Amino acid sequence: MKKIEAIIKPFKLDDVKDALHDAGVSGLTVSEVKGFGRQKGHTELYRGAEYVVDFIPKVKIEVVVEDDQAERVVEAIEAAARTGRIGDGKIFVIPVEMAVRIRTGDRGDDAI
């Protein structure tokens, strides 16, 4: 199993969700997060005063899939989240040792 974490721009969430559904993903977790990469934040003007916004609002999507689905899911996220501009985000693929469905006690692939 693989856990795929994607940090994307918030307005791309619906596109990514639809792409994941089309790729056969049955469940996902979404969190609102803040951070920065190469962008290093930006400056904004508020009531005539300029201030630095260090952390950019982003959305973090987490899905756990079987090994043979991982590449297809990464490609779906990548295509749906890409705008071609700086700050499009990152995708991380992490091995998952075990998954357990609490309600039934199912383990491994049966739990996802």
Coordinates of N, CA and C in Angstrom, one line a residue:
M1 N 0.8 -1.2 0.0 CA 0.0 0.0 0.0 C 0.9 1.2 0.0
K2 N 0.3 2.3 -0.5 CA 1.0 3.6 -0.6 C 0.1 4.7 -0.1
K3 N 0.7 5.6 0.7 CA 0.0 6.8 1.1 C 0.4 7.9 0.2
I4 N -0.5 8.6 -0.5 CA -0.2 9.7 -1.3 C -0.7 11.0 -0.7
E5 N 0.3 11.9 -0.5 CA 0.0 13.2 0.1 C 0.2 14.2 -1.0
A6 N -0.8 15.1 -1.2 CA -0.6 16.2 -2.1 C -0.9 17.5 -1.5
I7 N -0.1 18.5 -1.7 CA -0.3 19.8 -1.2 C -0.6 20.6 -2.5
I8 N -1.8 21.2 -2.5 CA -2.3 21.9 -3.8 C -2.9 23.3 -3.4
K9 N -3.1 24.0 -4.5 CA -3.8 25.3 -4.3 C -5.3 25.0 -4.0
P10 N -5.9 25.8 -3.1 CA -7.2 25.5 -2.6 C -8.3 25.4 -3.8
F11 N -8.1 26.3 -4.8 CA -9.2 26.4 -5.8 C -9.1 25.2 -6.8
K12 N -8.1 24.3 -6.6 CA -8.0 23.1 -7.5 C -8.5 21.9 -6.8
L13 N -9.1 22.0 -5.6 CA -9.6 20.9 -4.8 C -10.6 20.1 -5.6
D14 N -11.6 20.8 -6.1 CA -12.7 20.1 -6.8 C -12.2 19.3 -8.0
D15 N -11.3 20.0 -8.8 CA -10.7 19.3 -10.0 C -10.0 18.0 -9.6
V16 N -9.2 18.1 -8.5 CA -8.4 17.0 -8.0 C -9.4 15.9 -7.5
K17 N -10.4 16.3 -6.7 CA -11.4 15.3 -6.2 C -12.0 14.5 -7.3
D18 N -12.4 15.2 -8.4 CA -13.1 14.6 -9.5 C -12.1 13.7 -10.2
A19 N -10.9 14.1 -10.4 CA -9.8 13.3 -11.0 C -9.6 12.0 -10.2
L20 N -9.5 12.1 -8.9 CA -9.3 10.9 -8.1 C -10.5 10.0 -8.2
H21 N -11.7 10.5 -8.2 CA -12.9 9.7 -8.3 C -12.8 8.9 -9.7
D22 N -12.4 9.6 -10.7 CA -12.3 8.9 -12.0 C -11.2 7.9 -12.0
A23 N -10.2 8.1 -11.2 CA -9.0 7.1 -11.1 C -9.4 5.9 -10.2
G24 N -10.6 5.9 -9.6 CA -11.0 4.8 -8.8 C -10.7 4.9 -7.3
V25 N -10.4 6.1 -6.8 CA -10.1 6.3 -5.4 C -11.4 6.4 -4.7
S26 N -11.6 5.6 -3.6 CA -12.9 5.6 -3.0 C -13.0 6.5 -1.7
G27 N -11.9 7.0 -1.2 CA -11.9 7.8 -0.1 C -10.7 8.7 0.0
L28 N -10.8 9.8 0.6 CA -9.7 10.7 0.8 C -9.9 11.6 2.0
T29 N -8.8 12.2 2.5 CA -8.8 13.1 3.6 C -8.3 14.4 3.1
V30 N -9.0 15.5 3.5 CA -8.6 16.9 3.1 C -8.4 17.7 4.3
S31 N -7.3 18.4 4.4 CA -7.0 19.4 5.5 C -6.6 20.7 4.9
E32 N -7.0 21.8 5.6 CA -6.6 23.1 5.2 C -5.2 23.3 6.0
V33 N -4.2 23.7 5.2 CA -2.9 23.9 5.8 C -2.3 25.2 5.3
K34 N -1.2 25.6 5.9 CA -0.5 26.8 5.5 C 1.0 26.4 5.4
G35 N 1.7 27.0 4.4 CA 3.1 26.8 4.3 C 3.7 27.6 3.2
F36 N 5.0 27.3 2.9 CA 5.6 28.0 1.8 C 6.7 27.1 1.3
G37 N 7.1 27.3 0.0 CA 8.2 26.6 -0.6 C 9.1 27.6 -1.2
R38 N 9.3 27.5 -2.5 CA 10.2 28.5 -3.1 C 9.6 29.9 -3.2
Q39 N 8.2 29.9 -3.0 CA 7.6 31.2 -3.1 C 8.0 32.2 -2.0
K40 N 8.3 31.6 -0.8 CA 8.7 32.4 0.3 C 7.7 33.4 0.7
G41 N 6.4 33.2 0.5 CA 5.4 34.1 0.9 C 5.3 35.2 -0.1
H42 N 4.5 36.3 0.3 CA 4.4 37.5 -0.6 C 3.9 38.6 0.3
T43 N 3.9 39.8 -0.3 CA 3.5 41.0 0.4 C 2.1 41.4 0.0
E44 N 1.3 42.0 0.9 CA 0.0 42.4 0.6 C -0.2 43.8 1.2
L45 N -1.1 44.6 0.6 CA -1.4 45.9 1.1 C -2.8 45.8 1.9
Y46 N -2.8 46.3 3.1 CA -4.0 46.3 3.9 C -4.1 47.7 4.6
R47 N -5.2 48.4 4.3 CA -5.4 49.7 4.9 C -4.2 50.6 4.7
G48 N -3.6 50.6 3.6 CA -2.4 51.4 3.3 C -1.1 51.0 3.8
A49 N -1.1 49.9 4.6 CA 0.1 49.4 5.2 C 0.5 48.1 4.4
E50 N 1.8 47.9 4.1 CA 2.2 46.7 3.4 C 2.7 45.7 4.5
Y51 N 2.3 44.5 4.4 CA 2.8 43.5 5.3 C 3.1 42.2 4.5
V52 N 4.0 41.4 5.2 CA 4.4 40.1 4.5 C 3.6 39.0 5.0
V53 N 3.1 38.2 4.0 CA 2.3 37.0 4.3 C 3.3 35.8 4.2
D54 N 3.8 35.3 5.3 CA 4.8 34.2 5.2 C 4.3 32.9 4.8
F55 N 3.1 32.6 5.2 CA 2.5 31.3 5.0 C 1.3 31.4 4.0
I56 N 1.4 30.6 3.0 CA 0.4 30.6 1.9 C -0.7 29.5 2.2
P57 N -2.0 29.9 2.1 CA -3.0 28.8 2.4 C -2.9 27.8 1.3
K58 N -3.0 26.5 1.7 CA -3.0 25.4 0.8 C -4.0 24.3 1.3
V59 N -4.2 23.3 0.5 CA -5.0 22.2 0.8 C -4.1 20.9 0.8
K60 N -4.2 20.1 1.8 CA -3.5 18.8 1.8 C -4.5 17.7 1.6
I61 N -4.2 16.9 0.6 CA -5.1 15.7 0.3 C -4.3 14.5 0.6
E62 N -4.9 13.5 1.3 CA -4.2 12.3 1.7 C -5.1 11.1 1.2
V63 N -4.5 10.2 0.5 CA -5.2 8.9 0.1 C -4.3 7.8 0.3
V64 N -4.9 6.6 0.6 CA -4.1 5.4 0.7 C -4.7 4.4 -0.4
V65 N -3.8 3.9 -1.2 CA -4.2 3.1 -2.3 C -3.3 1.8 -2.4
E66 N -3.7 0.8 -3.1 CA -2.9 -0.3 -3.4 C -1.7 0.1 -4.2
D67 N -0.7 -0.7 -4.2 CA 0.6 -0.4 -4.9 C 0.3 -0.2 -6.4
D68 N -0.5 -1.0 -7.0 CA -0.7 -0.9 -8.4 C -1.5 0.3 -8.9
Q69 N -2.2 1.0 -7.9 CA -2.9 2.2 -8.2 C -2.1 3.5 -8.1
A70 N -1.0 3.4 -7.4 CA -0.3 4.6 -7.0 C 0.1 5.5 -8.1
E71 N 0.7 5.0 -9.2 CA 1.2 5.8 -10.3 C 0.0 6.5 -11.0
R72 N -1.1 5.8 -11.2 CA -2.3 6.3 -11.8 C -2.8 7.5 -11.0
V73 N -2.8 7.3 -9.6 CA -3.4 8.4 -8.7 C -2.5 9.6 -8.8
V74 N -1.2 9.4 -8.7 CA -0.2 10.5 -8.8 C -0.4 11.3 -10.1
E75 N -0.5 10.6 -11.2 CA -0.7 11.2 -12.5 C -2.0 12.0 -12.5
A76 N -3.1 11.5 -11.9 CA -4.4 12.2 -11.9 C -4.3 13.4 -11.1
I77 N -3.6 13.4 -9.9 CA -3.5 14.6 -9.1 C -2.6 15.6 -9.8
E78 N -1.5 15.2 -10.4 CA -0.6 16.1 -11.1 C -1.3 16.8 -12.2
A79 N -2.1 16.1 -13.0 CA -2.8 16.7 -14.2 C -3.9 17.7 -13.7
A80 N -4.6 17.3 -12.7 CA -5.7 18.1 -12.2 C -5.3 19.4 -11.4
A81 N -4.1 19.3 -10.8 CA -3.7 20.4 -9.9 C -2.8 21.4 -10.6
R82 N -2.3 21.0 -11.8 CA -1.3 21.9 -12.5 C -2.0 23.1 -13.1
T83 N -1.4 24.3 -12.7 CA -1.8 25.5 -13.4 C -0.6 26.1 -14.3
G84 N 0.6 25.6 -14.0 CA 1.8 26.0 -14.7 C 2.4 27.2 -14.0
R85 N 1.9 27.6 -12.9 CA 2.4 28.8 -12.2 C 3.1 28.3 -10.9
I86 N 4.0 29.2 -10.4 CA 4.7 28.8 -9.1 C 3.6 28.6 -8.0
G87 N 3.9 27.6 -7.2 CA 3.1 27.3 -6.0 C 2.0 26.3 -6.3
D88 N 2.1 25.5 -7.4 CA 1.2 24.5 -7.7 C 1.2 23.4 -6.7
G89 N 2.3 23.1 -6.0 CA 2.3 22.2 -4.9 C 3.3 21.0 -5.1
K90 N 3.1 20.0 -4.3 CA 4.0 18.9 -4.3 C 3.1 17.6 -4.0
I91 N 3.6 16.5 -4.5 CA 3.0 15.2 -4.2 C 4.1 14.3 -3.6
F92 N 3.7 13.6 -2.5 CA 4.6 12.7 -1.8 C 4.0 11.3 -1.8
V93 N 4.8 10.3 -2.1 CA 4.4 8.9 -2.0 C 5.1 8.2 -0.9
I94 N 4.4 7.6 0.0 CA 5.0 7.0 1.2 C 4.5 5.6 1.4
P95 N 5.4 4.7 1.7 CA 4.9 3.3 1.9 C 4.1 3.2 3.2
V96 N 3.1 2.4 3.1 CA 2.2 2.1 4.3 C 2.4 0.7 4.7
E97 N 2.8 0.5 6.0 CA 3.0 -0.8 6.5 C 1.8 -1.6 6.8
M98 N 0.8 -0.9 7.3 CA -0.5 -1.6 7.7 C -1.6 -0.6 7.7
A99 N -2.8 -1.1 7.4 CA -4.0 -0.3 7.6 C -5.1 -1.2 8.3
V100 N -5.8 -0.6 9.2 CA -6.9 -1.3 9.9 C -8.2 -0.5 9.8
R101 N -9.2 -1.2 9.4 CA -10.6 -0.6 9.4 C -11.1 -0.8 10.8
I102 N -11.3 0.2 11.6 CA -11.7 0.1 13.0 C -13.0 -0.6 13.2
R103 N -14.0 -0.3 12.4 CA -15.3 -0.9 12.5 C -15.3 -2.4 12.4
T104 N -14.6 -2.9 11.4 CA -14.7 -4.3 11.1 C -13.5 -5.1 11.5
G105 N -12.4 -4.4 11.7 CA -11.1 -5.1 12.0 C -10.4 -5.6 10.7
D106 N -10.9 -5.2 9.5 CA -10.2 -5.6 8.3 C -8.8 -5.0 8.3
R107 N -7.9 -5.7 7.7 CA -6.5 -5.3 7.7 C -5.9 -5.3 6.3
G108 N -4.9 -4.5 6.1 CA -4.2 -4.5 4.8 C -5.1 -3.9 3.7
D109 N -5.0 -4.5 2.5 CA -5.8 -3.9 1.3 C -7.3 -4.0 1.6
D110 N -7.8 -4.9 2.4 CA -9.2 -5.0 2.7 C -9.7 -3.8 3.5
A111 N -8.8 -3.1 4.2 CA -9.1 -2.0 5.1 C -9.2 -0.7 4.3
I112 N -8.7 -0.7 3.1 CA -8.8 0.5 2.3 C -9.9 0.3 1.2

